[in-house]
Amino acid sequence: MAPVSSLPAPPPAPAVLLILLPPAALGDALPTALTSAALRALQSRLGPAIRVLKVDEASHPAVVRSFGTPALPACVLVRQGVELWRHEGLPEDEAQVTHLLEAAGTT
């Protein structure tokens, strides 16, 4: 009987950065557009190891409340349901992005 070759280990599940946002005020499209552009830029900086996902409190209030964040916007990095990192506000400078990548184990 031939030996059974072992299968390669599956790649680790990507981390997800949840961006928890307050509901946009009526007629407040400009900040929403700026936030979307900022999140696209952040996703570009993080690469494929971390998926950026926007969660708006108006659309998903229970999800946002479940994280118990004292202020919005806030970021929560999770992998397979385990919280790895949390930050009030959006990660805007390189030091915060580097810390985020370290928390995800990508550096």
CSV table of C-alpha atoms in Angstrom, one decimal:
chain,number,residue,atom,x,y,z
A,1,MET,CA,0.0,0.0,0.0
A,2,ALA,CA,1.4,3.4,-1.0
A,3,PRO,CA,1.9,6.0,1.8
A,4,VAL,CA,-0.8,8.6,2.0
A,5,SER,CA,0.7,12.0,1.2
A,6,SER,CA,-0.4,14.7,3.5
A,7,LEU,CA,-2.4,17.6,2.1
A,8,PRO,CA,-1.1,21.1,2.4
A,9,ALA,CA,-2.5,23.1,5.2
A,10,PRO,CA,-5.2,25.4,4.2
A,11,PRO,CA,-4.2,29.1,4.1
A,12,PRO,CA,-5.2,31.0,7.2
A,13,ALA,CA,-8.5,32.8,7.1
A,14,PRO,CA,-8.2,36.4,6.2
A,15,ALA,CA,-8.8,38.9,8.9
A,16,VAL,CA,-11.7,41.3,8.6
A,17,LEU,CA,-11.5,44.9,9.6
A,18,LEU,CA,-15.0,46.1,10.5
A,19,ILE,CA,-15.4,49.8,10.1
A,20,LEU,CA,-18.4,50.7,12.4
A,21,LEU,CA,-19.9,54.0,11.2
A,22,PRO,CA,-22.6,56.2,12.6
A,23,PRO,CA,-25.7,56.8,10.4
A,24,ALA,CA,-25.2,59.5,7.9
A,25,ALA,CA,-27.2,62.6,8.4
A,26,LEU,CA,-29.8,63.4,5.8
A,27,GLY,CA,-28.2,65.2,2.9
A,28,ASP,CA,-24.8,64.3,4.2
A,29,ALA,CA,-23.5,62.7,1.1
A,30,LEU,CA,-20.1,64.4,1.0
A,31,PRO,CA,-18.7,62.9,4.2
A,32,THR,CA,-20.0,59.5,3.1
A,33,ALA,CA,-18.2,59.8,-0.2
A,34,LEU,CA,-15.0,60.9,1.7
A,35,THR,CA,-15.3,57.9,4.0
A,36,SER,CA,-15.7,55.5,1.1
A,37,ALA,CA,-12.7,57.0,-0.6
A,38,ALA,CA,-10.7,56.7,2.7
A,39,LEU,CA,-11.8,53.1,3.1
A,40,ARG,CA,-10.7,52.2,-0.5
A,41,ALA,CA,-7.4,53.8,0.2
A,42,LEU,CA,-7.1,51.8,3.5
A,43,GLN,CA,-7.9,48.6,1.7
A,44,SER,CA,-5.2,49.3,-0.8
A,45,ARG,CA,-2.7,49.9,1.9
A,46,LEU,CA,-3.6,46.7,3.8
A,47,GLY,CA,-3.6,44.4,0.8
A,48,PRO,CA,-5.3,41.0,0.6
A,49,ALA,CA,-4.5,39.9,4.1
A,50,ILE,CA,-7.2,42.1,5.7
A,51,ARG,CA,-10.6,42.7,4.2
A,52,VAL,CA,-12.1,46.0,5.0
A,53,LEU,CA,-15.9,45.9,5.6
A,54,LYS,CA,-18.0,49.0,6.3
A,55,VAL,CA,-20.9,48.5,8.7
A,56,ASP,CA,-23.3,51.4,8.9
A,57,GLU,CA,-25.3,51.8,12.2
A,58,ALA,CA,-28.4,52.9,10.2
A,59,SER,CA,-28.4,49.6,8.2
A,60,HIS,CA,-27.1,47.2,10.9
A,61,PRO,CA,-27.8,48.7,14.3
A,62,ALA,CA,-27.6,45.4,16.2
A,63,VAL,CA,-24.2,44.5,14.7
A,64,VAL,CA,-22.8,47.9,15.6
A,65,ARG,CA,-24.2,47.8,19.2
A,66,SER,CA,-22.9,44.2,19.7
A,67,PHE,CA,-19.4,45.6,19.7
A,68,GLY,CA,-20.1,48.0,22.5
A,69,THR,CA,-18.0,50.8,21.1
A,70,PRO,CA,-18.3,54.1,23.0
A,71,ALA,CA,-18.0,56.3,19.9
A,72,LEU,CA,-18.3,56.0,16.2
A,73,PRO,CA,-16.5,55.6,13.9
A,74,ALA,CA,-14.6,52.7,15.3
A,75,CYS,CA,-12.6,49.8,13.9
A,76,VAL,CA,-12.6,46.2,15.0
A,77,LEU,CA,-10.3,43.6,13.5
A,78,VAL,CA,-11.6,40.0,13.7
A,79,ARG,CA,-10.5,36.6,12.4
A,80,GLN,CA,-12.9,33.7,12.7
A,81,GLY,CA,-15.0,35.5,15.4
A,82,VAL,CA,-12.0,36.4,17.6
A,83,GLU,CA,-11.3,40.1,18.1
A,84,LEU,CA,-7.6,40.9,17.4
A,85,TRP,CA,-7.5,44.7,17.6
A,86,ARG,CA,-9.8,47.7,18.3
A,87,HIS,CA,-9.4,51.4,17.5
A,88,GLU,CA,-11.7,54.4,18.0
A,89,GLY,CA,-11.8,56.4,14.7
A,90,LEU,CA,-10.3,55.4,11.4
A,91,PRO,CA,-6.7,54.3,11.2
A,92,GLU,CA,-5.2,57.3,9.4
A,93,ASP,CA,-1.4,57.2,9.8
A,94,GLU,CA,1.2,54.7,9.0
A,95,ALA,CA,1.9,53.8,12.6
A,96,GLN,CA,-1.8,52.7,13.1
A,97,VAL,CA,-1.8,50.8,9.8
A,98,THR,CA,1.5,49.0,10.8
A,99,HIS,CA,0.0,48.1,14.2
A,100,LEU,CA,-3.1,46.8,12.5
A,101,LEU,CA,-1.0,44.6,10.2
A,102,GLU,CA,0.9,43.3,13.2
A,103,ALA,CA,-2.3,42.5,15.0
A,104,ALA,CA,-3.4,40.5,12.0
A,105,GLY,CA,-0.1,38.6,12.0
A,106,THR,CA,0.8,39.7,8.5
A,107,THR,CA,4.2,41.3,9.3
